[in-house]
Tab-separated table of C-alpha atoms in Angstrom:
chain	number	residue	atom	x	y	z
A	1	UNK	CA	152.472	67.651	75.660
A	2	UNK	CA	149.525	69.960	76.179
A	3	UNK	CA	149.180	73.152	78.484
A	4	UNK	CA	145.431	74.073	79.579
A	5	UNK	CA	144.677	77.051	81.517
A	6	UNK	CA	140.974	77.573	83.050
A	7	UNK	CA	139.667	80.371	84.071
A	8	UNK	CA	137.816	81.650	87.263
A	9	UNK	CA	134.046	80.429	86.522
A	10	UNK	CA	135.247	77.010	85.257
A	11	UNK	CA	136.532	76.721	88.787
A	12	UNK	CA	133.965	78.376	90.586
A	13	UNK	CA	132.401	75.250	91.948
A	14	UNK	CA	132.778	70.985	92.466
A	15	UNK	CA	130.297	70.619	89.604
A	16	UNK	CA	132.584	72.549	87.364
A	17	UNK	CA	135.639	70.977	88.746
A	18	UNK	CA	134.208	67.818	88.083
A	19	UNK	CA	134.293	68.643	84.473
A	20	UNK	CA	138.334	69.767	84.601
A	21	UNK	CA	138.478	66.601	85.808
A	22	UNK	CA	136.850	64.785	82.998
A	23	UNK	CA	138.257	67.252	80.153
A	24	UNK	CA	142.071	66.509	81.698
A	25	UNK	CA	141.561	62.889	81.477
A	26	UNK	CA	139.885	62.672	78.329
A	27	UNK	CA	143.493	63.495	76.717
A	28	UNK	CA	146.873	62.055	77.754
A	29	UNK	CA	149.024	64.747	76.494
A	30	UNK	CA	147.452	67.264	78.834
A	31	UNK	CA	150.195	67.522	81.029
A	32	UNK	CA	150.016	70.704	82.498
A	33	UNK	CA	146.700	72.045	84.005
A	34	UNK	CA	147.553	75.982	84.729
A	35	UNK	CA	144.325	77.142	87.265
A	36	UNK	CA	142.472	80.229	88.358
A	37	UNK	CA	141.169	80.742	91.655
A	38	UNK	CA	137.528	80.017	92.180
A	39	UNK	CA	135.437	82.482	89.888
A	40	UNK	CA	131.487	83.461	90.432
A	41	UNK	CA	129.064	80.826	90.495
A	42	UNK	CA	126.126	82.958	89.276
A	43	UNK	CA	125.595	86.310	88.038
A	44	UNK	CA	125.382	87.758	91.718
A	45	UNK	CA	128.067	85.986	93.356
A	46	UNK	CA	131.633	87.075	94.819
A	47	UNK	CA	134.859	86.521	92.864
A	48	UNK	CA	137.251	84.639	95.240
A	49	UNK	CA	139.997	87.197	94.029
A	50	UNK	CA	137.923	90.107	94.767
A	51	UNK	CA	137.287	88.787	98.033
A	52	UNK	CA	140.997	88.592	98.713
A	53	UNK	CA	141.277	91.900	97.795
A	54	UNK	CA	139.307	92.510	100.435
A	55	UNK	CA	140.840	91.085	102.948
A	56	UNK	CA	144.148	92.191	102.684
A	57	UNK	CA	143.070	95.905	101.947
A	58	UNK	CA	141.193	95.507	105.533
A	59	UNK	CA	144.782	93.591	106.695
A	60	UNK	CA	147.117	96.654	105.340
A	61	UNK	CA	144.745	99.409	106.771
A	62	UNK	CA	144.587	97.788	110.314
A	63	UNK	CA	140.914	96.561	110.657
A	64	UNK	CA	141.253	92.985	109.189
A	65	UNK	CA	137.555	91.764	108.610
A	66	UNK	CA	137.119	88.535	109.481
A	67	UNK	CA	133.624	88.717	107.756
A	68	UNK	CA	135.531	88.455	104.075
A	69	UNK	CA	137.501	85.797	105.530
A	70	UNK	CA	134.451	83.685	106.513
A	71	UNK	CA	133.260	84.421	103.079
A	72	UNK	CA	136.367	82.881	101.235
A	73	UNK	CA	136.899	79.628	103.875
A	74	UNK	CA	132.871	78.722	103.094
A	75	UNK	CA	133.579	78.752	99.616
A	76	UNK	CA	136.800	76.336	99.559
A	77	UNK	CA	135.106	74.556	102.415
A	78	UNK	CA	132.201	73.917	100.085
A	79	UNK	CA	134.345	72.686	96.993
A	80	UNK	CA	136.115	70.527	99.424
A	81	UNK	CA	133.302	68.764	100.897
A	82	UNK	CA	131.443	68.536	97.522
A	83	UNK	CA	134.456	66.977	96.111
A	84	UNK	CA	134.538	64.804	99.321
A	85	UNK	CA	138.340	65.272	100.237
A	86	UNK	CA	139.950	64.430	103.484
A	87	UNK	CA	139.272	67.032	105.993
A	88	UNK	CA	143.263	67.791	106.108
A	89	UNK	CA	142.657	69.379	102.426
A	90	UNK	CA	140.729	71.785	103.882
A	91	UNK	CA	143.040	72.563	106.795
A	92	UNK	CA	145.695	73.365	104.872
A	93	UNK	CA	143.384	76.374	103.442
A	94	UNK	CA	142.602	77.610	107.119
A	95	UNK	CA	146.367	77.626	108.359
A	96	UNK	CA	147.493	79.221	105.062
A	97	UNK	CA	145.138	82.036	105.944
A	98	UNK	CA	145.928	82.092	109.211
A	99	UNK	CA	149.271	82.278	108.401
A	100	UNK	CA	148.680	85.261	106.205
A	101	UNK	CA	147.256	87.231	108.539
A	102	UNK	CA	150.688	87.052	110.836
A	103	UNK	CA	152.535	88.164	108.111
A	104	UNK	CA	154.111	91.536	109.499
A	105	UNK	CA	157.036	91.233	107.152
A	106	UNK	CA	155.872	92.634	104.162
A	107	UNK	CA	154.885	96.057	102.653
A	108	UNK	CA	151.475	96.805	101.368
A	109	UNK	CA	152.093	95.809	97.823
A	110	UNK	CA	153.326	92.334	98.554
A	111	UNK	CA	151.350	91.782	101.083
A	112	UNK	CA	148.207	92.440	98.455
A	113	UNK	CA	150.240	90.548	95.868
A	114	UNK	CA	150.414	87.630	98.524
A	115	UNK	CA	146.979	87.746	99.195
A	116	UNK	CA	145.763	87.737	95.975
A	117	UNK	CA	147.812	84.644	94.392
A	118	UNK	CA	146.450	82.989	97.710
A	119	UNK	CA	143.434	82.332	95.439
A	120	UNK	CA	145.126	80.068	92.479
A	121	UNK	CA	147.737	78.781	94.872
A	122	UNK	CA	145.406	77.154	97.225
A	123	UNK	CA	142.850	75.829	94.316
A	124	UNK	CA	145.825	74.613	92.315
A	125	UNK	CA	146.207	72.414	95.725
A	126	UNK	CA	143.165	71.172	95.945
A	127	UNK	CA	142.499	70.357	92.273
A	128	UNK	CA	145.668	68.352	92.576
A	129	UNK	CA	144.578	66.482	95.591
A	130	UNK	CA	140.950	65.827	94.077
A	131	UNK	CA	142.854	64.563	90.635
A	132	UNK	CA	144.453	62.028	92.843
A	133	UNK	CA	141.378	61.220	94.797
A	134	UNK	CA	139.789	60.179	91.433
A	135	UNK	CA	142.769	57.931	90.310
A	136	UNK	CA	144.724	60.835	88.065
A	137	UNK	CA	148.192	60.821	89.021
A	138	UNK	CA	148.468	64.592	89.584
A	139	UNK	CA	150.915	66.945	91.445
A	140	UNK	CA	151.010	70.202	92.452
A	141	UNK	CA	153.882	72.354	91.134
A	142	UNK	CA	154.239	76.089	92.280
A	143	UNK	CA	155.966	78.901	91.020
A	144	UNK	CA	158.569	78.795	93.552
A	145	UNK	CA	159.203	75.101	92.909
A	146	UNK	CA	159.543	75.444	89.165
A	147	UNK	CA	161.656	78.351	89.537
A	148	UNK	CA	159.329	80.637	87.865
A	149	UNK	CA	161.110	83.901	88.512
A	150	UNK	CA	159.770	87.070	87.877
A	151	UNK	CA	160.700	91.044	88.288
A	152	UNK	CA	160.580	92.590	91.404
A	153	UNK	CA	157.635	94.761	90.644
A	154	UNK	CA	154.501	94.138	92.549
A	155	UNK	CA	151.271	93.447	90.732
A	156	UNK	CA	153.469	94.161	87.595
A	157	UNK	CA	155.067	91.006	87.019
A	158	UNK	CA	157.410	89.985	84.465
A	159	UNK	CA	158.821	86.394	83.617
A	160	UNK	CA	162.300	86.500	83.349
A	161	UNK	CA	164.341	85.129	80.666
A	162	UNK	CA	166.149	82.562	82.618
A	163	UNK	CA	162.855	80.894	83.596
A	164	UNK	CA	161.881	79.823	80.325
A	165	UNK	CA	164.866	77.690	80.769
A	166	UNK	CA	164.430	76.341	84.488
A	167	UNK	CA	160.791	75.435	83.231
A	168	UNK	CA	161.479	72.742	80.904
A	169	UNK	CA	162.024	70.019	83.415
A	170	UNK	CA	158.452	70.386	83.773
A	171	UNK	CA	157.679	68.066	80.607
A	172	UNK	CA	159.133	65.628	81.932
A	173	UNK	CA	157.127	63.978	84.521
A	174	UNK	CA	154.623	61.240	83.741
A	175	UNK	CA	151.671	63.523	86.239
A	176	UNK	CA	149.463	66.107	85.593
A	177	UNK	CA	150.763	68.915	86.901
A	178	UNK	CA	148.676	71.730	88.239
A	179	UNK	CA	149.924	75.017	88.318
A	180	UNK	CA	148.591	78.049	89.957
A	181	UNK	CA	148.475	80.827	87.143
A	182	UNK	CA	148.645	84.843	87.990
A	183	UNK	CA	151.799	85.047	89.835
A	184	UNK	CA	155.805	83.830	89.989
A	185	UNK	CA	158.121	84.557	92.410
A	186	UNK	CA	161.587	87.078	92.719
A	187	UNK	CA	165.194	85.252	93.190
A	188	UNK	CA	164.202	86.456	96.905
A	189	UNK	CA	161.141	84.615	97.168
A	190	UNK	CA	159.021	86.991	97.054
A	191	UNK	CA	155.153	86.341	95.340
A	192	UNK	CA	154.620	88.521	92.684
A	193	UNK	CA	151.566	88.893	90.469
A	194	UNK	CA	151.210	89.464	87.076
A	195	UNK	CA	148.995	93.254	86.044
């Protein structure tokens, strides 16, 4: 069993994503497809995580700019409707966010961790649904489902020891499994990311 991780530009757009595709299917034993958020898609462009940044500095200080916001939904709404997936693919983007945004529950620092993982976490979801689209039994797997704990320190994450352990049920499935990369979760549910 393989592990692949790719990065930000590799992701940036349905052109590149088309070649995940291809590079995942090209070898079996790729099992596990760990994914960055969407990086720039020329020299000039926008980051998705910098974007989230962003927004959730405007969310924590009160003035939450629904300009940036616009700015990340166009890109996944792009990548959706190059890669031709169902409209509900791209809903589940717009609730997420609009979930976020209610969020009154958390400090600043998980808040801004929250915001930021939004990026792999909601690419991981619809690399998974596009693998299945194209006939590549694929699943997403978060964090949180494959117990991937971490320390309770904010934008400092740490894996704990006893993950290592819950992970291992992860070689067993006969999918691709696409994982979001850059963050885990405490034992109180809590998203963390990694410095």
């Amino acid at each position: 069993m393989k592990v692949i991780k790719f990065g930000g530009s590799s992701l940036a757009n349905a052109t590149q994503l088309r070649k995940v595709f291809n590079i995942v299917k090209s070898d079996s034993s790729r099992k596990i497809v760990v994914v960055s958020a969407p990086g720039k898609r020329s020299s000039d462009d926008e980051k998705v995580t910098d974007l989230l940044i962003q927004l959730a500095t405007s969310h924590i200080e009160g003035n939450y700019d629904e300009e940036v916001l616009k700015k990340i939904l166009v890109r996944y709404k792009e990548i959706c409707d190059e890669l031709e997936l169902k409209p509900e693919v791209f809903e589940l983007v717009r609730i997420h966010f609009k979930n976020l945004k209610e969020r009154n529950d958390l400090s600043s620092e998980y808040l801004m961790d929250a915001y930021k993982a939004s990026g792999e976490d909601l690419n991981a979801r619809l690399i998974a649904f596009y693998f299945n689209q194209e006939g590549l039994a694929a699943k997403y797997v978060g964090p949180r489902e494959a117990k991937l704990w971490v320390s309770n320190t904010p934008g400092e994450a740490r894996v704990l020891e006893e993950s290592y352990h819950e992970l291992e049920y992860l070689q067993l499935t006969n999918e691709v499994i696409i994982f979001p990369g850059f963050y885990g979760v405490t034992k109180e549910g809590k998203i963390v990311t990694f410095s």
